[in-house]
Amino acid sequence: MRSIWNGAISFGLVTIPIKLVNATESHAVSFRQIHTEDGGRIRYRKVCELEDREVTQAEIGKAYEDADGSMIPITDEDLSQLPIPTARTIEIVAFVPEDRIDPLQMGSAYYLAASGAPAAKPYTLLREALKRSNRVAIAKFALRGRERLGMLRVVGDAIAMHGLLWPDEVRAPEGVAPEGGVTVRDQELDLADALMDTLGEIDLDDLHDEYREAVEEVVAAKAAGERPPEAREEAAPGKVLDLMAALESSVRAARESRDGEETAPPEKAEVRSLPQRKTSSRRAPKETGGKKSTSTAAKKTAAKKAEPKKSTAKSAAPAKKTAAKGTAKKAAGRGTAKEAAKSTGRSTAKKTASRRRSA
């Protein structure tokens, strides 16, 4: 890998010659601007506004624009006289736990390569010291005309350095979070935890840039004179579900996917709050004397009306049995009445006969 900066690490009185190389690279597809009529390249030329002519690179310098718009020329000699001890040195200023570094501060990543055989021993010493202490080194260094903050940590058998923003360059998250008044229920948190546990971890090496691959397919097809692949149809918007339903569907789909079962993709749900029911201002009548309230009675009456009626054949038999029982009861009642009348007449006749004898 080509080095972009040569210098040394200052570790107390220990100096470690190193080379700085980029630890990352971009695989994004880049495009050029062209004239759509004839395909000619569009290029930017550096033109002096005062003379209205193109100038060469040797004629171009740098300047600081003042508040009133005036330009203050700054030369390389002016900058070389600045009292910056980190111009060619990565100066370690502290060792701190890695969790003390806010990820928002982290920027570009570099590898620090030992420069020559004499640097091998102190390089290895610093690497092993960082490993054993479970800490990272905070350092200052100068790159591309400005002093920067960096964090040194161990990656495999190498030392990596992350460029850090200065603390005053990180904005506070004011006005970003939702306003107060949002309540999250325990059931929703439980489902969110279940979804996180079900999705589990993933091997980051399995992730890839699908957009870049699609662009490369289009470029390859155009270069071969073929028709570019058709765009994939976007899925239709799903049904509107509440948050609980969306979480439950997500957990179910994630579990089925984890178990290796083929399942249809879960419906895309638009998360929104469910409308709250309006409560009536009228109060239900109180229950008095063991009687049920009007609303309860109305509900039972409606429920009875809503019950499906049985077939005529089934209802006819119980009706006949009931009618027969009623007739039998009536007949028994009539017979009992006749017998009572007879017994009453007999007792009356006996009483009359006994009175006549006594007279």
C-alpha positions in Angstrom: 0.0 0.0 0.0 1.3 3.5 -0.9 2.0 5.7 2.1 0.4 9.2 2.2 2.5 10.5 5.1 5.9 9.8 6.6 6.8 10.6 10.2 7.2 9.1 13.6 5.2 8.3 16.7 6.3 10.1 19.8 5.8 7.8 22.8 7.4 9.6 25.7 11.1 9.5 24.9 10.5 6.7 22.5 10.4 7.5 18.8 8.9 5.0 16.3 9.4 5.8 12.6 6.2 5.0 10.7 4.4 5.4 7.4 0.7 6.3 7.2 -1.4 4.4 4.7 -5.2 4.5 4.1 -7.0 1.7 5.8 -10.2 2.0 3.7 -11.0 2.4 0.1 -14.1 3.4 -1.8 -15.7 1.0 -4.3 -18.4 3.4 -5.4 -19.0 3.7 -9.2 -18.0 7.2 -10.3 -19.3 9.0 -13.4 -18.0 11.8 -15.7 -19.9 14.7 -17.0 -20.5 14.7 -20.8 -22.1 16.8 -23.4 -25.3 14.8 -24.1 -25.4 15.9 -27.8 -22.0 14.5 -28.9 -20.7 12.7 -25.8 -17.8 15.1 -25.3 -16.2 15.4 -21.8 -17.2 18.4 -19.7 -14.1 19.7 -17.9 -13.7 22.6 -15.4 -11.0 25.1 -16.2 -9.4 27.4 -13.6 -10.0 30.9 -14.8 -8.9 34.2 -13.1 -11.9 36.4 -12.6 -10.0 39.6 -13.0 -8.1 38.7 -16.2 -10.8 36.4 -17.5 -8.2 33.8 -18.7 -7.3 30.3 -17.8 -4.3 29.9 -15.5 -1.8 27.1 -14.9 -1.4 25.2 -11.6 1.9 27.0 -11.0 0.1 30.3 -10.9 -2.4 29.2 -8.2 -1.9 29.9 -4.5 -4.1 30.0 -1.5 -5.8 32.8 0.5 -8.1 33.3 3.4 -11.4 35.1 2.6 -12.1 37.8 5.2 -15.6 38.7 6.4 -15.8 41.6 4.0 -14.9 39.4 1.0 -11.3 40.5 0.7 -8.6 37.9 0.1 -5.6 37.6 2.4 -2.8 35.6 0.6 -1.2 32.8 2.6 2.0 31.1 1.4 3.5 27.7 2.2 6.3 29.6 3.8 3.9 31.3 6.2 2.5 28.0 7.2 5.9 26.3 7.6 6.8 28.8 10.3 3.9 27.8 12.5 4.9 26.4 15.9 3.3 22.9 15.3 5.4 20.1 16.9 3.1 17.6 15.2 4.1 18.6 11.7 6.0 15.3 11.3 5.1 13.6 14.5 2.1 11.7 15.9 2.4 12.8 19.5 0.6 10.6 22.0 -0.9 12.7 24.8 -2.9 10.2 26.8 -4.2 6.6 27.2 -7.9 6.1 27.9 -10.5 3.3 27.8 -12.0 2.9 24.3 -15.5 3.4 25.5 -14.6 7.0 26.4 -14.4 7.9 22.7 -17.7 9.0 21.2 -18.2 7.2 17.8 -19.5 10.5 16.5 -16.0 11.8 16.7 -14.4 9.0 14.6 -13.5 9.8 11.0 -11.0 8.4 8.5 -9.0 5.3 9.4 -5.3 4.7 8.7 -2.8 2.0 9.3 0.5 2.9 10.9 3.3 0.8 9.3 6.7 0.5 10.9 9.3 2.3 8.7 12.4 0.1 8.5 14.0 -2.5 10.8 14.8 -0.1 13.7 11.1 0.6 14.1 10.1 -3.0 14.6 11.0 -3.3 18.3 9.3 0.0 19.6 6.4 -0.6 17.3 5.8 -4.0 18.8 6.2 -2.6 22.3 3.5 0.0 21.8 1.2 -2.6 20.2 1.5 -5.1 23.0 1.2 -2.3 25.7 -2.1 -1.2 24.1 -3.3 -4.8 24.1 -2.5 -5.6 27.7 -3.9 -2.3 29.0 -7.2 -2.6 27.0 -6.8 1.1 26.3 -6.4 3.3 23.3 -3.9 6.1 22.7 -5.0 9.7 22.1 -2.6 11.6 19.8 -2.2 14.8 17.9 -0.9 14.9 14.3 -0.8 17.3 11.4 -2.1 16.3 8.0 -3.0 18.3 4.9 -2.3 21.6 6.4 -4.0 21.3 9.8 -3.5 19.7 13.1 -5.8 16.8 13.9 -6.8 14.6 16.8 -6.4 10.8 16.5 -7.0 7.5 18.3 -4.5 4.7 18.1 -5.8 1.1 18.6 -4.7 -2.4 17.8 -6.2 -4.2 14.7 -4.8 -7.7 14.4 -1.0 -7.3 14.4 -1.0 -3.7 13.3 -1.7 -0.3 14.9 -4.5 1.6 13.3 -5.3 5.3 13.8 -8.7 6.9 13.5 -8.9 10.6 12.8 -11.1 12.2 15.4 -13.1 15.4 15.3 -12.3 17.9 18.0 -14.9 17.9 20.7 -16.2 21.4 19.7 -16.9 20.1 16.2 -19.5 17.6 17.3 -23.0 19.1 17.4 -25.4 18.6 20.3 -28.5 16.6 19.3 -30.9 19.5 20.1 -34.3 19.4 18.4 -33.6 16.0 16.9 -35.4 13.7 19.3 -39.3 13.6 19.3 -41.0 16.0 21.7 -42.1 14.7 25.1 -45.4 13.0 25.7 -44.7 9.7 23.8 -45.4 6.7 26.0 -44.0 3.2 25.2 -45.7 0.3 26.9 -43.9 -2.6 28.5 -45.6 -5.0 26.0 -44.1 -3.1 23.1 -40.7 -3.1 24.6 -40.9 -6.8 25.2 -41.8 -7.4 21.6 -39.0 -5.1 20.4 -36.6 -7.2 22.6 -37.9 -10.4 21.2 -37.4 -9.1 17.6 -33.8 -8.1 18.4 -33.1 -11.5 20.0 -34.7 -13.3 17.0 -32.8 -11.3 14.4 -29.6 -12.0 16.4 -26.2 -11.2 14.9 -24.8 -11.2 11.4 -21.5 -11.7 9.7 -20.6 -8.2 8.3 -18.6 -9.9 5.6 -21.8 -11.2 4.1 -23.1 -7.7 3.5 -22.5 -6.0 0.1 -23.5 -3.0 -1.9 -26.5 -4.1 -4.0 -26.9 -0.6 -5.5 -23.3 -0.6 -6.8 -23.8 -4.1 -8.3 -27.0 -2.9 -10.1 -25.2 0.1 -11.5 -22.3 -2.1 -12.8 -24.9 -4.4 -14.5 -26.3 -1.4 -16.3 -22.9 -0.2 -17.4 -21.9 -3.7 -18.6 -25.2 -4.0 -20.6 -24.8 -0.5 -22.2 -21.1 -1.3 -23.1 -22.2 -4.5 -24.8 -24.9 -2.7 -26.7 -27.6 -4.6 -24.9 -30.8 -3.4 -23.2 -30.2 -2.6 -19.5 -32.0 -4.8 -17.0 -35.4 -3.7 -16.1 -36.0 -2.1 -12.7 -37.4 -4.2 -10.0 -41.0 -3.6 -9.2 -41.5 -1.9 -5.9 -43.7 -3.7 -3.4 -47.1 -2.3 -3.0 -47.7 -0.5 0.3 -49.0 -2.8 3.0 -52.0 -2.5 5.2 -52.0 0.1 7.9 -51.2 -1.7 11.2 -50.7 -0.5 14.7 -47.3 -0.8 16.4 -48.1 -3.9 18.3 -49.3 -5.8 15.2 -46.2 -4.6 13.3 -43.9 -5.9 16.0 -45.7 -9.2 16.3 -45.6 -9.8 12.5 -41.9 -8.9 12.5 -41.1 -11.3 15.3 -43.0 -14.1 13.6 -41.4 -13.6 10.2 -37.9 -13.4 11.8 -38.4 -16.6 13.7 -39.6 -18.4 10.6 -36.7 -17.1 8.6 -34.2 -18.1 11.3 -35.7 -21.6 11.4 -35.1 -22.0 7.7 -38.8 -22.2 6.7 -39.9 -20.7 3.5 -42.4 -18.0 4.2 -44.0 -15.2 2.4 -42.4 -11.8 3.1 -44.1 -9.9 6.0 -46.5 -7.2 5.1 -45.0 -3.7 5.2 -46.8 -1.9 7.9 -47.2 1.8 8.4 -46.8 2.4 12.0 -49.3 4.8 13.5 -51.1 5.3 16.8 -54.5 3.7 17.2 -57.3 6.3 17.6 -58.6 6.5 21.2 -62.2 5.7 21.8 -64.4 8.5 22.8 -66.1 8.0 26.2 -69.7 9.2 26.5 -70.4 11.9 29.0 -73.6 10.1 30.0 -73.3 7.8 32.9 -74.9 4.3 32.9 -78.0 4.0 35.2 -77.2 2.6 38.6 -78.5 -0.9 39.5 -81.3 -0.7 42.0 -83.2 -3.4 43.7 -81.2 -6.2 42.1 -82.3 -5.0 38.6 -79.7 -4.9 35.9 -78.9 -1.6 34.2 -80.7 -0.7 31.0 -77.5 -0.9 29.0 -76.8 -4.5 30.2 -80.4 -5.5 29.5 -80.2 -4.0 26.0 -76.9 -5.9 25.3 -78.5 -9.2 26.4 -81.6 -8.5 24.3 -79.4 -7.7 21.3 -77.4 -10.9 21.9 -80.6 -13.0 22.0 -81.8 -11.5 18.8 -78.4 -12.1 17.2 -78.5 -15.8 18.1 -79.1 -17.9 15.0 -82.5 -19.6 14.9 -82.6 -23.4 14.8 -84.2 -25.3 12.0 -88.0 -25.8 12.0 -87.7 -29.6 12.3 -85.6 -29.4 15.4 -87.8 -26.8 17.1 -91.0 -28.6 16.2 -90.3 -31.7 18.3 -89.6 -29.9 21.6 -92.7 -27.8 20.9 -94.9 -30.9 20.5 -93.4 -32.4 23.7 -94.2 -29.2 25.6 -97.7 -29.1 24.3 -98.3 -32.8 25.2 -97.0 -32.2 28.7 -99.3 -29.2 29.0 -102.3 -31.2 27.9 -101.5 -34.0 30.3 -101.1 -31.5 33.1 -104.5 -29.9 32.3 -106.2 -33.3 32.1 -104.7 -34.3 35.4 -105.8 -31.1 36.9 -109.4 -31.7 35.6 -109.4 -35.2 37.0 -108.2 -34.0 40.4 -111.0 -31.3 40.4 -113.7 -33.9 39.7 -112.4 -36.2 42.5 -112.3 -33.3 44.9 -115.9 -32.3 44.1 -117.1 -35.9 44.6 -115.4 -36.2 48.0 -116.8 -32.9 49.0 -120.4 -34.0 48.1 -120.0 -37.3 50.0 -118.8 -35.5 53.2 -121.8 -33.0 52.9 -124.3 -35.8 52.6 -122.9 -37.7 55.6 -123.1 -34.5 57.7 -126.8 -33.9 56.7 -127.8 -37.5 57.5 -126.2 -37.3 61.0 -128.1 -34.1 61.8 -131.4 -35.7 60.8 -130.8 -38.6 63.2 -129.9 -36.4 66.1 -133.1 -34.4 65.5 
